[in-house]
Short mmCIF file of C-alpha atoms and ligand atoms in Angstrom, two decimals:
data_model
loop_
_atom_site.label_atom_id
_atom_site.label_comp_id
_atom_site.label_asym_id
_atom_site.label_seq_id
_atom_site.Cartn_x
_atom_site.Cartn_y
_atom_site.Cartn_z
CA MET A 19 -26.14 -0.44 -34.30
CA GLY A 20 -28.81 -1.97 -32.06
CA LYS A 21 -28.56 0.25 -28.99
CA ILE A 22 -27.53 3.82 -29.67
CA THR A 23 -26.77 4.57 -26.01
CA GLY A 24 -25.11 1.22 -25.20
CA PHE A 25 -21.62 2.70 -24.81
CA ILE A 26 -22.99 5.36 -22.44
CA GLU A 27 -25.11 3.01 -20.34
CA PHE A 28 -22.75 0.08 -19.89
CA ASP A 29 -19.16 -0.20 -18.69
CA ARG A 30 -16.80 -2.78 -20.04
CA VAL A 31 -16.99 -6.04 -18.10
CA ASP A 32 -14.35 -8.72 -18.62
CA GLU A 33 -14.29 -12.39 -17.76
CA LYS A 34 -12.88 -13.03 -14.30
CA ASN A 35 -10.08 -15.51 -13.62
CA LYS A 36 -10.27 -18.19 -10.93
CA ALA A 37 -8.23 -17.37 -7.80
CA VAL A 38 -4.47 -17.87 -8.22
CA LYS A 39 -4.26 -20.63 -5.61
CA GLU A 40 -7.03 -22.60 -7.31
CA ARG A 41 -5.73 -22.23 -10.86
CA LEU A 42 -2.17 -23.19 -9.94
CA GLU A 43 -3.45 -26.62 -8.88
CA ASP A 44 -3.82 -27.81 -12.49
CA TYR A 45 -3.11 -26.94 -16.11
CA LYS A 46 -6.70 -26.17 -17.13
CA GLU A 47 -8.09 -22.91 -18.52
CA PHE A 48 -9.20 -20.73 -15.63
CA THR A 49 -11.50 -18.00 -16.99
CA VAL A 50 -15.08 -17.77 -15.74
CA LYS A 51 -17.64 -17.22 -18.53
CA LEU A 52 -19.89 -14.14 -18.35
CA PRO A 53 -23.68 -14.67 -18.47
CA GLU A 54 -25.21 -14.34 -21.93
CA THR A 55 -27.18 -11.23 -20.94
CA GLU A 56 -23.94 -9.50 -19.92
CA LEU A 57 -22.30 -10.46 -23.23
CA GLN A 58 -25.26 -8.91 -25.08
CA LYS A 59 -24.73 -5.67 -23.14
CA GLN A 60 -21.06 -5.78 -24.04
CA GLY A 61 -21.99 -6.17 -27.72
CA SER A 62 -24.27 -3.13 -27.44
CA ARG A 63 -21.28 -0.95 -26.42
CA CYS A 64 -20.09 -1.04 -30.06
CA MET A 65 -20.78 2.34 -31.70
CA ASP A 66 -20.88 0.96 -35.29
CA CYS A 67 -18.47 3.73 -36.30
CA GLY A 68 -18.56 5.20 -39.80
CA ILE A 69 -14.94 4.14 -40.16
CA PRO A 70 -14.48 1.06 -37.96
CA PHE A 71 -10.78 1.26 -37.11
CA CYS A 72 -11.08 -2.16 -35.42
CA HIS A 73 -11.35 -3.70 -38.94
CA SER A 74 -7.92 -2.46 -39.88
CA GLY A 75 -6.58 -3.29 -36.40
CA CYS A 76 -7.51 -6.94 -36.98
CA PRO A 77 -5.10 -8.67 -39.38
CA LEU A 78 -8.01 -10.82 -40.61
CA GLY A 79 -10.26 -7.82 -41.22
CA ASN A 80 -12.91 -9.43 -39.00
CA LEU A 81 -16.33 -7.76 -39.48
CA ILE A 82 -16.46 -6.68 -35.85
CA PRO A 83 -19.35 -4.15 -35.63
CA ASP A 84 -21.58 -6.62 -37.53
CA PHE A 85 -21.08 -9.47 -35.07
CA ASN A 86 -21.22 -7.14 -32.05
CA ASP A 87 -24.65 -5.93 -33.16
CA LEU A 88 -25.94 -9.47 -33.76
CA VAL A 89 -24.76 -10.54 -30.30
CA TYR A 90 -26.61 -7.57 -28.77
CA ARG A 91 -29.78 -8.73 -30.58
CA GLY A 92 -29.26 -12.33 -29.43
CA GLU A 93 -28.79 -13.55 -33.02
CA TRP A 94 -25.81 -15.74 -32.18
CA GLU A 95 -25.99 -18.09 -35.14
CA LYS A 96 -25.87 -15.19 -37.61
CA ALA A 97 -23.00 -13.66 -35.61
CA LEU A 98 -21.15 -16.97 -35.98
CA LYS A 99 -21.62 -16.94 -39.77
CA ILE A 100 -20.19 -13.43 -39.99
CA LEU A 101 -17.26 -14.32 -37.73
CA HIS A 102 -16.44 -17.52 -39.62
CA SER A 103 -16.60 -15.66 -42.91
CA THR A 104 -13.21 -14.05 -42.23
CA ASN A 105 -11.71 -16.28 -39.53
CA ASN A 106 -11.42 -20.07 -39.80
CA PHE A 107 -10.57 -20.55 -36.11
CA PRO A 108 -12.08 -17.89 -33.80
CA GLU A 109 -11.72 -20.32 -30.89
CA PHE A 110 -7.92 -19.85 -31.15
CA THR A 111 -7.90 -16.09 -31.61
CA GLY A 112 -10.75 -15.58 -29.10
CA ARG A 113 -8.47 -17.07 -26.43
CA LEU A 114 -4.96 -16.13 -27.53
CA CYS A 115 -4.99 -13.04 -29.73
CA PRO A 116 -3.43 -9.91 -28.19
CA ALA A 117 -6.43 -8.16 -29.76
CA PRO A 118 -4.94 -5.29 -31.77
CA CYS A 119 -8.57 -4.63 -32.76
CA GLU A 120 -9.35 -3.47 -29.22
CA LYS A 121 -6.35 -1.11 -29.25
CA ALA A 122 -7.81 0.44 -32.42
CA CYS A 123 -11.43 0.58 -31.15
CA VAL A 124 -12.77 4.16 -31.42
CA LEU A 125 -14.52 3.87 -28.04
CA GLY A 126 -11.04 3.26 -26.61
CA LEU A 127 -10.25 6.95 -27.19
CA ILE A 128 -12.53 8.00 -24.34
CA GLU A 129 -13.51 4.79 -22.49
CA ASP A 130 -12.52 1.16 -22.19
CA PRO A 131 -12.77 -0.39 -25.66
CA VAL A 132 -15.40 -2.96 -26.62
CA SER A 133 -14.41 -6.44 -25.36
CA ILE A 134 -14.18 -7.74 -28.92
CA GLU A 135 -11.97 -10.76 -28.23
CA ASN A 136 -14.22 -12.11 -25.48
CA ILE A 137 -17.32 -11.63 -27.63
CA GLU A 138 -15.53 -13.53 -30.42
CA LYS A 139 -14.72 -16.44 -28.08
CA ASN A 140 -18.29 -16.65 -26.81
CA ILE A 141 -19.79 -16.61 -30.30
CA VAL A 142 -17.72 -19.60 -31.41
CA GLU A 143 -18.16 -21.47 -28.12
CA LYS A 144 -21.93 -21.08 -28.38
CA GLY A 145 -21.65 -22.35 -31.94
CA PHE A 146 -19.96 -25.54 -30.75
CA GLU A 147 -22.40 -25.95 -27.83
CA GLU A 148 -25.42 -25.59 -30.09
CA GLY A 149 -24.03 -27.92 -32.77
CA TRP A 150 -23.99 -25.16 -35.39
CA ILE A 151 -20.37 -25.87 -36.36
CA VAL A 152 -20.38 -28.90 -38.61
CA ALA A 153 -18.35 -30.14 -41.57
CA HIS A 154 -19.03 -28.62 -44.99
CA PRO A 155 -17.20 -30.77 -47.52
CA PRO A 156 -16.92 -29.20 -50.98
CA LYS A 157 -19.68 -30.18 -53.43
CA GLU A 158 -17.18 -30.84 -56.24
CA ARG A 159 -13.54 -31.84 -56.43
CA THR A 160 -11.12 -30.27 -58.91
CA GLY A 161 -8.83 -33.31 -59.21
CA LYS A 162 -5.86 -31.20 -58.03
CA THR A 163 -3.80 -32.19 -55.00
CA VAL A 164 -1.98 -29.96 -52.51
CA ALA A 165 0.55 -30.87 -49.79
CA VAL A 166 0.62 -28.57 -46.75
CA VAL A 167 3.74 -28.94 -44.60
CA GLY A 168 3.17 -27.93 -40.97
CA SER A 169 -0.09 -28.02 -39.02
CA GLY A 170 0.07 -24.75 -37.07
CA PRO A 171 -2.62 -22.10 -37.58
CA ALA A 172 -1.17 -21.11 -40.98
CA GLY A 173 -1.15 -24.68 -42.31
CA LEU A 174 -4.62 -25.43 -40.95
CA ALA A 175 -6.13 -22.26 -42.43
CA ALA A 176 -4.48 -22.89 -45.80
CA ALA A 177 -5.71 -26.50 -45.77
CA GLN A 178 -9.32 -25.58 -44.99
CA GLN A 179 -9.47 -22.88 -47.65
CA LEU A 180 -7.89 -25.10 -50.33
CA ASN A 181 -10.24 -27.93 -49.43
CA ARG A 182 -13.19 -25.54 -49.74
CA ALA A 183 -11.95 -24.72 -53.24
CA GLY A 184 -12.28 -28.43 -54.04
CA HIS A 185 -8.62 -29.51 -53.99
CA LEU A 186 -7.55 -32.68 -52.19
CA VAL A 187 -5.32 -31.60 -49.31
CA THR A 188 -2.85 -33.59 -47.20
CA VAL A 189 -1.26 -31.92 -44.16
CA PHE A 190 2.14 -33.30 -43.10
CA GLU A 191 3.29 -32.75 -39.51
CA ARG A 192 6.53 -33.93 -37.90
CA ASP A 193 5.11 -33.96 -34.36
CA ASP A 194 2.94 -36.77 -33.01
CA GLU A 195 -0.07 -34.42 -32.87
CA VAL A 196 -1.24 -31.59 -35.13
CA GLY A 197 -1.55 -27.95 -34.10
CA GLY A 198 1.98 -26.50 -34.31
CA LEU A 199 2.72 -24.04 -31.52
CA LEU A 200 -0.96 -24.14 -30.52
CA ARG A 201 -0.30 -27.72 -29.41
CA TYR A 202 3.26 -27.74 -28.08
CA GLY A 203 4.23 -24.11 -27.48
CA ILE A 204 1.21 -22.49 -25.87
CA PRO A 205 0.49 -24.06 -22.47
CA ASN A 206 -2.70 -26.00 -21.78
CA PHE A 207 -3.80 -23.42 -19.21
CA LYS A 208 -3.95 -20.79 -21.98
CA MET A 209 -5.78 -23.10 -24.38
CA GLU A 210 -6.86 -26.65 -23.57
CA LYS A 211 -5.81 -29.01 -26.34
CA GLY A 212 -9.30 -30.45 -26.83
CA ILE A 213 -10.09 -27.11 -28.50
CA ILE A 214 -7.71 -28.09 -31.34
CA ASP A 215 -8.98 -31.69 -31.51
CA ARG A 216 -12.64 -30.76 -32.01
CA ARG A 217 -11.70 -28.47 -34.94
CA ILE A 218 -9.41 -31.09 -36.50
CA ALA A 219 -12.29 -33.61 -36.38
CA ILE A 220 -14.34 -31.20 -38.53
CA LEU A 221 -11.47 -30.64 -40.98
CA GLU A 222 -11.08 -34.42 -41.36
CA GLU A 223 -14.79 -34.82 -41.97
CA GLU A 224 -14.51 -32.14 -44.66
CA GLY A 225 -11.98 -34.38 -46.43
CA ILE A 226 -8.55 -33.12 -45.33
CA SER A 227 -5.96 -35.86 -44.59
CA PHE A 228 -3.40 -35.52 -41.81
CA GLU A 229 -0.10 -37.41 -41.64
CA THR A 230 1.70 -37.00 -38.32
CA ASN A 231 5.26 -38.11 -37.45
CA ALA A 232 6.11 -37.14 -41.05
CA HIS A 233 9.20 -34.93 -40.87
CA ILE A 234 9.60 -33.73 -44.44
CA GLY A 235 13.24 -33.77 -45.44
CA LYS A 236 14.18 -36.08 -42.54
CA ASN A 237 12.09 -39.27 -42.22
CA TYR A 238 9.89 -38.39 -45.23
CA PRO A 239 11.74 -37.49 -48.47
CA VAL A 240 10.87 -34.12 -50.04
CA GLU A 241 10.84 -35.84 -53.46
CA LYS A 242 7.59 -37.59 -52.49
CA LEU A 243 5.87 -34.20 -52.27
CA GLU A 244 6.52 -33.70 -56.00
CA GLU A 245 3.54 -36.04 -56.55
CA PHE A 246 1.32 -33.11 -55.50
CA ASP A 247 0.27 -30.32 -57.88
CA ALA A 248 1.31 -27.66 -55.35
CA MET A 249 2.87 -27.34 -51.91
CA VAL A 250 2.32 -24.83 -49.11
CA LEU A 251 5.14 -24.70 -46.59
CA CYS A 252 3.94 -23.59 -43.14
CA GLY A 253 6.77 -24.94 -40.99
CA GLY A 254 6.97 -21.99 -38.60
CA ALA A 255 10.07 -20.12 -37.38
CA THR A 256 11.33 -22.46 -34.72
CA LYS A 257 15.10 -21.86 -34.65
CA ALA A 258 15.57 -20.74 -31.03
CA ARG A 259 17.97 -17.94 -30.12
CA THR A 260 20.67 -18.63 -27.52
CA LEU A 261 23.29 -16.58 -25.62
CA PRO A 262 27.05 -16.37 -26.18
CA THR A 263 27.49 -16.39 -22.41
CA LYS A 264 29.99 -18.29 -20.25
CA GLY A 265 28.41 -21.43 -18.78
CA ILE A 266 25.56 -21.63 -21.33
CA ASP A 267 26.09 -25.42 -21.60
CA ALA A 268 25.55 -25.98 -17.86
CA LYS A 269 23.11 -28.67 -16.74
CA GLY A 270 20.02 -26.66 -15.83
CA VAL A 271 20.14 -24.11 -18.67
CA GLU A 272 17.28 -25.07 -20.98
CA GLN A 273 15.45 -23.72 -24.00
CA ALA A 274 11.92 -22.52 -23.12
CA MET A 275 10.33 -24.55 -25.92
CA ASP A 276 11.83 -27.81 -24.61
CA PHE A 277 10.42 -27.03 -21.17
CA LEU A 278 6.95 -26.05 -22.45
CA THR A 279 6.63 -28.92 -24.94
CA GLN A 280 7.62 -31.47 -22.33
CA GLN A 281 5.01 -30.20 -19.87
CA THR A 282 2.19 -30.46 -22.42
CA LYS A 283 3.31 -33.98 -23.39
CA ARG A 284 3.43 -34.92 -19.70
CA ILE A 285 -0.20 -33.81 -19.20
CA PHE A 286 -1.33 -36.11 -22.01
CA GLY A 287 0.97 -39.01 -21.13
CA SER A 288 2.86 -38.69 -24.44
CA GLU A 289 6.49 -39.72 -24.76
CA TYR A 290 9.09 -36.98 -24.97
CA GLU A 291 12.70 -37.01 -25.98
CA GLY A 292 15.59 -35.95 -23.78
CA LYS A 293 16.01 -35.58 -20.07
CA GLU A 294 13.30 -34.54 -17.64
CA ILE A 295 13.14 -30.75 -17.12
CA SER A 296 11.31 -29.74 -13.97
CA ALA A 297 10.96 -26.49 -11.99
CA LYS A 298 9.73 -28.28 -8.85
CA GLY A 299 11.44 -26.91 -5.73
CA LYS A 300 13.89 -24.86 -7.83
CA ASP A 301 14.94 -21.25 -8.06
CA VAL A 302 13.90 -20.56 -11.65
CA ILE A 303 15.09 -17.63 -13.73
CA VAL A 304 13.32 -17.01 -17.02
CA ILE A 305 15.47 -14.95 -19.39
CA GLY A 306 13.25 -13.05 -21.83
CA GLY A 307 10.20 -10.96 -21.05
CA GLY A 308 7.88 -11.82 -23.98
CA ASP A 309 4.96 -14.25 -24.38
CA THR A 310 7.18 -17.32 -24.27
CA GLY A 311 8.81 -16.07 -21.07
CA SER A 312 5.40 -15.45 -19.53
CA ASP A 313 4.32 -19.01 -20.43
CA CYS A 314 7.46 -20.34 -18.70
CA VAL A 315 6.57 -18.33 -15.58
CA GLY A 316 3.03 -19.81 -15.47
CA THR A 317 4.32 -23.34 -16.08
CA SER A 318 7.09 -23.04 -13.45
CA ASN A 319 4.59 -21.92 -10.83
CA ARG A 320 2.29 -24.84 -11.66
CA GLN A 321 5.21 -27.25 -11.38
CA GLY A 322 5.92 -25.93 -7.86
CA ALA A 323 9.02 -23.75 -8.32
CA LYS A 324 10.60 -22.36 -5.13
CA SER A 325 10.96 -18.93 -6.74
CA VAL A 326 10.38 -17.49 -10.22
CA THR A 327 12.32 -14.49 -11.49
CA ASN A 328 12.12 -12.89 -14.93
CA PHE A 329 14.87 -10.92 -16.70
CA GLU A 330 14.38 -8.56 -19.61
CA ILE A 331 17.21 -6.65 -21.28
CA MET A 332 14.95 -3.86 -22.57
CA PRO A 333 13.66 -0.98 -20.40
CA LYS A 334 10.36 -1.31 -18.52
CA PRO A 335 7.63 -0.03 -20.87
CA PRO A 336 5.31 2.76 -19.70
CA LEU A 337 2.08 1.82 -17.87
CA GLY A 338 -0.09 3.65 -20.43
CA ARG A 339 0.31 4.29 -24.17
CA SER A 340 3.60 5.96 -25.03
CA GLU A 341 3.59 9.08 -27.20
CA THR A 342 5.40 7.15 -29.93
CA THR A 343 2.46 4.76 -30.35
CA PRO A 344 -0.73 6.87 -30.31
CA TRP A 345 -4.20 5.45 -30.98
CA PRO A 346 -5.05 3.49 -33.16
CA PHE A 347 -1.57 1.91 -33.30
CA TRP A 348 -0.50 -1.11 -31.29
CA PRO A 349 0.79 0.52 -28.08
CA LEU A 350 4.20 0.22 -26.53
CA GLN A 351 2.95 -0.43 -23.00
CA LEU A 352 3.67 -2.65 -20.00
CA LYS A 353 1.92 -6.02 -20.33
CA THR A 354 1.15 -7.96 -17.18
CA SER A 355 -0.13 -11.41 -18.05
CA SER A 356 -2.16 -13.75 -15.86
CA SER A 357 1.06 -15.77 -15.44
CA HIS A 358 2.93 -12.74 -14.09
CA GLU A 359 0.08 -12.19 -11.61
CA GLU A 360 0.54 -15.75 -10.34
CA GLY A 361 3.91 -14.90 -8.81
CA CYS A 362 7.11 -13.65 -10.39
CA GLU A 363 9.73 -11.01 -9.69
CA ARG A 364 10.25 -9.02 -12.88
CA ASN A 365 13.50 -7.19 -13.65
CA TRP A 366 14.24 -4.94 -16.61
CA LEU A 367 17.53 -3.62 -18.05
CA ILE A 368 19.48 -6.62 -16.80
CA ASN A 369 21.99 -8.77 -18.70
CA THR A 370 23.32 -12.23 -17.83
CA LYS A 371 27.13 -12.27 -17.66
CA GLU A 372 27.67 -15.87 -16.58
CA PHE A 373 25.89 -19.12 -15.74
CA ILE A 374 27.70 -20.30 -12.60
CA THR A 375 28.16 -24.05 -12.15
CA ASN A 376 29.36 -26.43 -9.41
CA ASP A 377 32.08 -29.02 -10.00
CA LYS A 378 29.53 -31.39 -11.57
CA GLY A 379 28.69 -28.82 -14.25
CA GLU A 380 25.29 -28.12 -12.68
CA LEU A 381 23.83 -24.63 -12.67
CA VAL A 382 23.88 -23.00 -9.22
CA GLY A 383 23.55 -19.30 -10.01
CA LEU A 384 23.53 -16.44 -12.48
CA LYS A 385 25.84 -13.45 -12.53
CA THR A 386 24.18 -10.35 -13.93
CA VAL A 387 24.83 -6.68 -14.53
CA GLU A 388 22.43 -3.76 -14.94
CA VAL A 389 22.55 -2.11 -18.35
CA GLN A 390 21.35 0.94 -20.21
CA TRP A 391 20.84 1.61 -23.93
CA LYS A 392 22.72 4.41 -25.65
CA ILE A 393 20.62 5.70 -28.53
CA VAL A 394 22.38 7.72 -31.23
CA PRO A 395 20.15 8.61 -34.22
CA GLY A 396 21.24 6.73 -37.35
CA LYS A 397 23.26 4.16 -35.38
CA ARG A 398 22.39 0.79 -33.84
CA PRO A 399 21.43 1.13 -30.14
CA GLU A 400 24.43 0.31 -27.94
CA LEU A 401 24.20 -1.70 -24.71
CA ILE A 402 26.25 -0.19 -21.87
CA GLU A 403 26.91 -1.89 -18.55
CA ARG A 404 26.43 0.12 -15.37
CA PRO A 405 29.63 -0.24 -13.32
CA GLY A 406 29.24 -1.63 -9.79
CA THR A 407 25.87 -3.28 -10.45
CA GLU A 408 27.05 -6.90 -10.76
CA LYS A 409 24.91 -9.30 -8.77
CA THR A 410 24.76 -13.08 -8.20
CA TRP A 411 21.39 -14.82 -8.10
CA PRO A 412 20.78 -18.36 -6.81
CA CYS A 413 19.37 -20.39 -9.68
CA ASP A 414 19.14 -24.09 -10.52
CA LEU A 415 16.92 -23.79 -13.62
CA ALA A 416 17.44 -21.05 -16.21
CA LEU A 417 14.96 -20.97 -19.09
CA LEU A 418 15.98 -19.22 -22.31
CA ALA A 419 12.97 -17.45 -23.80
CA LEU A 420 14.90 -15.22 -26.18
CA GLY A 421 12.79 -15.48 -29.30
CA PHE A 422 13.48 -17.20 -32.60
CA THR A 423 15.93 -16.38 -35.38
CA GLY A 424 13.84 -17.84 -38.25
CA PRO A 425 12.74 -21.06 -39.91
CA GLU A 426 14.86 -24.20 -39.91
CA ASN A 427 16.74 -24.78 -43.18
CA THR A 428 15.73 -28.38 -43.97
CA LEU A 429 12.96 -27.50 -46.42
CA SER A 430 14.62 -24.48 -48.05
CA ASP A 431 17.91 -26.37 -48.56
CA GLN A 432 16.35 -29.50 -50.03
CA LEU A 433 13.80 -27.69 -52.21
CA GLY A 434 16.24 -25.02 -53.44
CA LEU A 435 14.29 -22.08 -51.99
CA GLN A 436 15.68 -18.56 -51.62
CA LEU A 437 15.65 -16.80 -48.25
CA ASP A 438 15.02 -13.12 -47.55
CA ALA A 439 17.32 -10.77 -45.61
CA ARG A 440 15.85 -12.03 -42.29
CA THR A 441 16.44 -15.70 -43.29
CA ASN A 442 12.73 -16.38 -43.72
CA ILE A 443 11.60 -18.15 -46.90
CA LYS A 444 11.38 -15.51 -49.62
CA ALA A 445 8.07 -15.21 -51.43
CA SER A 446 6.12 -12.85 -53.59
CA ASN A 447 2.35 -13.18 -53.09
CA TYR A 448 3.21 -16.26 -51.00
CA GLN A 449 4.88 -17.92 -54.03
CA THR A 450 8.54 -18.92 -53.63
CA ASN A 451 11.18 -18.92 -56.37
CA VAL A 452 9.92 -22.43 -57.28
CA PRO A 453 6.54 -21.73 -58.92
CA HIS A 454 4.45 -24.60 -57.46
CA ILE A 455 5.81 -24.08 -53.92
CA PHE A 456 4.12 -21.50 -51.68
CA THR A 457 4.82 -20.49 -48.09
CA ALA A 458 2.85 -18.80 -45.29
CA GLY A 459 2.84 -17.96 -41.59
CA ASP A 460 5.93 -17.67 -39.42
CA MET A 461 8.00 -19.49 -42.06
CA ARG A 462 7.46 -16.50 -44.39
CA ARG A 463 7.17 -13.58 -41.95
CA GLY A 464 9.21 -14.77 -38.92
CA GLN A 465 7.83 -15.52 -35.44
CA SER A 466 4.57 -13.57 -35.18
CA LEU A 467 0.99 -14.13 -34.02
CA ILE A 468 -1.76 -16.70 -34.53
CA VAL A 469 -4.03 -14.14 -36.16
CA TRP A 470 -1.34 -13.33 -38.74
CA ALA A 471 -0.72 -17.03 -39.36
CA ILE A 472 -4.42 -17.62 -40.09
CA ASN A 473 -4.49 -14.59 -42.36
CA GLU A 474 -1.41 -15.78 -44.27
CA GLY A 475 -2.79 -19.32 -44.60
CA ARG A 476 -6.00 -17.95 -46.10
CA GLU A 477 -4.23 -15.59 -48.49
CA ALA A 478 -1.68 -18.20 -49.60
CA ALA A 479 -4.54 -20.64 -50.31
CA ARG A 480 -6.12 -18.09 -52.63
CA GLU A 481 -2.83 -17.66 -54.51
CA VAL A 482 -2.44 -21.45 -54.81
CA ASP A 483 -6.00 -21.73 -56.13
CA ILE A 484 -5.28 -19.07 -58.77
CA PHE A 485 -2.04 -20.92 -59.68
CA LEU A 486 -3.91 -24.22 -60.10
CA MET A 487 -7.16 -22.99 -61.69
CA GLY A 488 -6.33 -19.61 -63.25
CA THR A 489 -8.92 -17.90 -61.01
CA SER A 490 -10.29 -18.22 -57.46
CA ASN A 491 -13.57 -17.79 -55.62
CA LEU A 492 -11.80 -17.85 -52.26
CA PRO A 493 -12.17 -14.47 -50.53
CA ALA A 494 -9.43 -11.88 -50.27
CA LYS A 495 -8.69 -10.36 -46.85
CA GLY A 496 -11.73 -8.98 -45.04
CA GLU A 497 -14.10 -9.84 -47.93
CA GLY A 498 -15.62 -12.74 -46.05
CA ASP A 499 -16.98 -15.92 -47.57
CA LEU A 500 -20.12 -17.60 -46.35
CA PRO A 501 -19.72 -21.24 -47.31
CA GLY A 502 -23.06 -22.21 -45.81
CA ILE A 503 -21.76 -22.50 -42.26
C1 LIG B 4 5.58 -20.20 -26.30
C2 LIG B 4 4.83 -19.40 -27.33
C3 LIG B 4 3.66 -18.76 -26.97
C4 LIG B 4 2.95 -18.03 -27.91
N1 LIG B 4 1.80 -17.42 -27.51
C5 LIG B 4 1.07 -16.75 -28.42
C6 LIG B 4 -0.16 -16.14 -28.04
O1 LIG B 4 -0.58 -16.19 -26.89
N2 LIG B 4 -0.87 -15.49 -29.01
C7 LIG B 4 -0.45 -15.43 -30.31
O2 LIG B 4 -1.15 -14.85 -31.15
N3 LIG B 4 0.72 -15.98 -30.69
C8 LIG B 4 1.49 -16.64 -29.79
N4 LIG B 4 2.67 -17.22 -30.17
C9 LIG B 4 3.06 -17.15 -31.59
C10 LIG B 4 2.23 -18.14 -32.43
O3 LIG B 4 2.11 -19.37 -31.76
C11 LIG B 4 2.84 -18.34 -33.81
O4 LIG B 4 3.01 -17.09 -34.43
C12 LIG B 4 1.96 -19.23 -34.70
O5 LIG B 4 1.73 -20.48 -34.10
C13 LIG B 4 2.61 -19.43 -36.07
O6 LIG B 4 1.85 -20.33 -36.81
P1 LIG B 4 2.48 -21.15 -38.01
O7 LIG B 4 1.40 -22.05 -38.50
O8 LIG B 4 3.14 -20.25 -38.97
O9 LIG B 4 3.67 -22.03 -37.37
P2 LIG B 4 3.73 -23.03 -36.14
O10 LIG B 4 2.60 -22.87 -35.22
O11 LIG B 4 5.11 -22.89 -35.61
O12 LIG B 4 3.58 -24.46 -36.82
C14 LIG B 4 4.59 -24.98 -37.66
C15 LIG B 4 4.45 -26.49 -37.71
O13 LIG B 4 5.26 -27.00 -38.76
C16 LIG B 4 5.86 -28.22 -38.34
N5 LIG B 4 7.03 -28.46 -39.18
C17 LIG B 4 8.12 -27.68 -39.31
N6 LIG B 4 8.99 -28.20 -40.20
C18 LIG B 4 8.41 -29.35 -40.64
C19 LIG B 4 8.82 -30.36 -41.58
N7 LIG B 4 10.00 -30.27 -42.24
N8 LIG B 4 8.01 -31.43 -41.78
C20 LIG B 4 6.81 -31.51 -41.12
N9 LIG B 4 6.38 -30.60 -40.22
C21 LIG B 4 7.17 -29.52 -40.01
C22 LIG B 4 6.18 -27.93 -36.88
O14 LIG B 4 6.36 -29.15 -36.16
C23 LIG B 4 4.94 -27.18 -36.43
O15 LIG B 4 3.95 -28.06 -35.96
C24 LIG B 4 3.42 -17.93 -29.24
C25 LIG B 4 4.62 -18.56 -29.61
C26 LIG B 4 5.33 -19.28 -28.66
C27 LIG B 4 6.61 -19.94 -29.05
S1 LIG B 5 -8.72 -12.03 -34.39
FE1 LIG B 5 -7.65 -10.77 -32.84
S2 LIG B 5 -7.54 -8.73 -33.79
FE2 LIG B 5 -9.08 -9.90 -34.96
S3 LIG B 5 -11.09 -9.42 -33.98
FE3 LIG B 5 -10.29 -11.28 -32.98
S4 LIG B 5 -9.17 -10.56 -31.18
FE4 LIG B 5 -9.44 -8.80 -32.55
#
């Protein structure tokens, strides 16, 4: 702990965002970096607690007090080594993680917590600026080969760890570009796609091969993967939920992921399948109040929507921590994203009864009703409509952001893999019922977070290494490895 009184002397200072009007003009990231001296002060707010609860808050077990202290001292390169020792891609988590570490920060009990996520982002960005982040190919190869299916954060983390262990790794991706949801789910304004490309260039230099447009089980037979000594399936949980509501097939009712993917492809001039989906000049209603819904709100406003409204069927969460989620747990609490701030009317406890169409089958409105939840201990919560609250909303684009029901079945069907009760691929220590096939990330745990996907990719890689070699030098969670970075 470099500065004993840091947390008393300095308040938390966060990055500012560009003004709404300015940031809505394009799809670029819009945060304004803090000066280095301010970041050092922010690092000094860390109390280096005897029991750092932030460690257990972070699914990767990032060594947070250690890098905070090094940032305070201006030893950025050492801070980068510590950060990389537990996290392959801090540039993703430093931008996109909901930062459960900060919710578990001990300083957060009495003050604003340490701005851990922003410090993390600045450490890795300085690393790229200074040229400290370079390829480290393994010194020796084992002669073993591994196929990784899916190039989201889980697949990329698994690939880098397995390559470090000396195995020859090929990553197969059905999309035209690698990155998974980092590429085609999360909008460019939350993370510019060059951030993925510069990391992929390093992974390629380290010896990892990438094959895009390779849809395993569709245009690329699964049998060909049997040439590899092991497989790691990281295909995500991309089966989108829909509604059993009248009019759901109307022209103008679209899945959020189709809308978001198309916009990112449009920015980069890539081809996309299907009809054009645009919010320009439209009354847009986004159904679903989570991260995906928020991304649809931000994208609709950038496309020039006439109005943007958001529906959520659950009650409005409290402004502060609820009693049911005390520190250091992840709090049930209202989240207002930068996209919400850009313009959006938010409604809670509302259910869509009908998508109203004109005689051409085009969406013209939504009929809704207000609801409440009846909670009886030991029973499933029951949704009850409030009589007399039916309302019709003008709407010519409805975006379904209702979450995901699990992984697609192509791989599990063709490889004979068992599923768990939630229809995710079943695994014990990341190993499926077929011994040389492993699985990680959303495909194993259901739709989750980037930080969990990276953690699962790392842990699955260790299990694969043990399977192939009988033992592994890859680190377990939170142990950290320092492969000379
Ligand atoms: C719109 C949206 C916004 C989100 N925002 C955030 C956020 O801000 N912060 C956060 O932490 N999390 C966020 N998430 C969740 C996060 O993106 C995921 O939890 C994470 O990407 C999961 O990583 P993964 O590697 O398991 O799978 P994915 O990222 O889904 O990657 C799976 C990859 O496998 C490929 N694939 C699937 N099947 C095959 C096959 N048969 N052959 C070849 N390739 C295949 C897919 O094309 C895809 O590229 C968001 C999710 C969505 C949908
Ligand atoms: S990865 Fe997420 S939880 Fe872990 S230290 Fe970074 S922001 Fe916090």
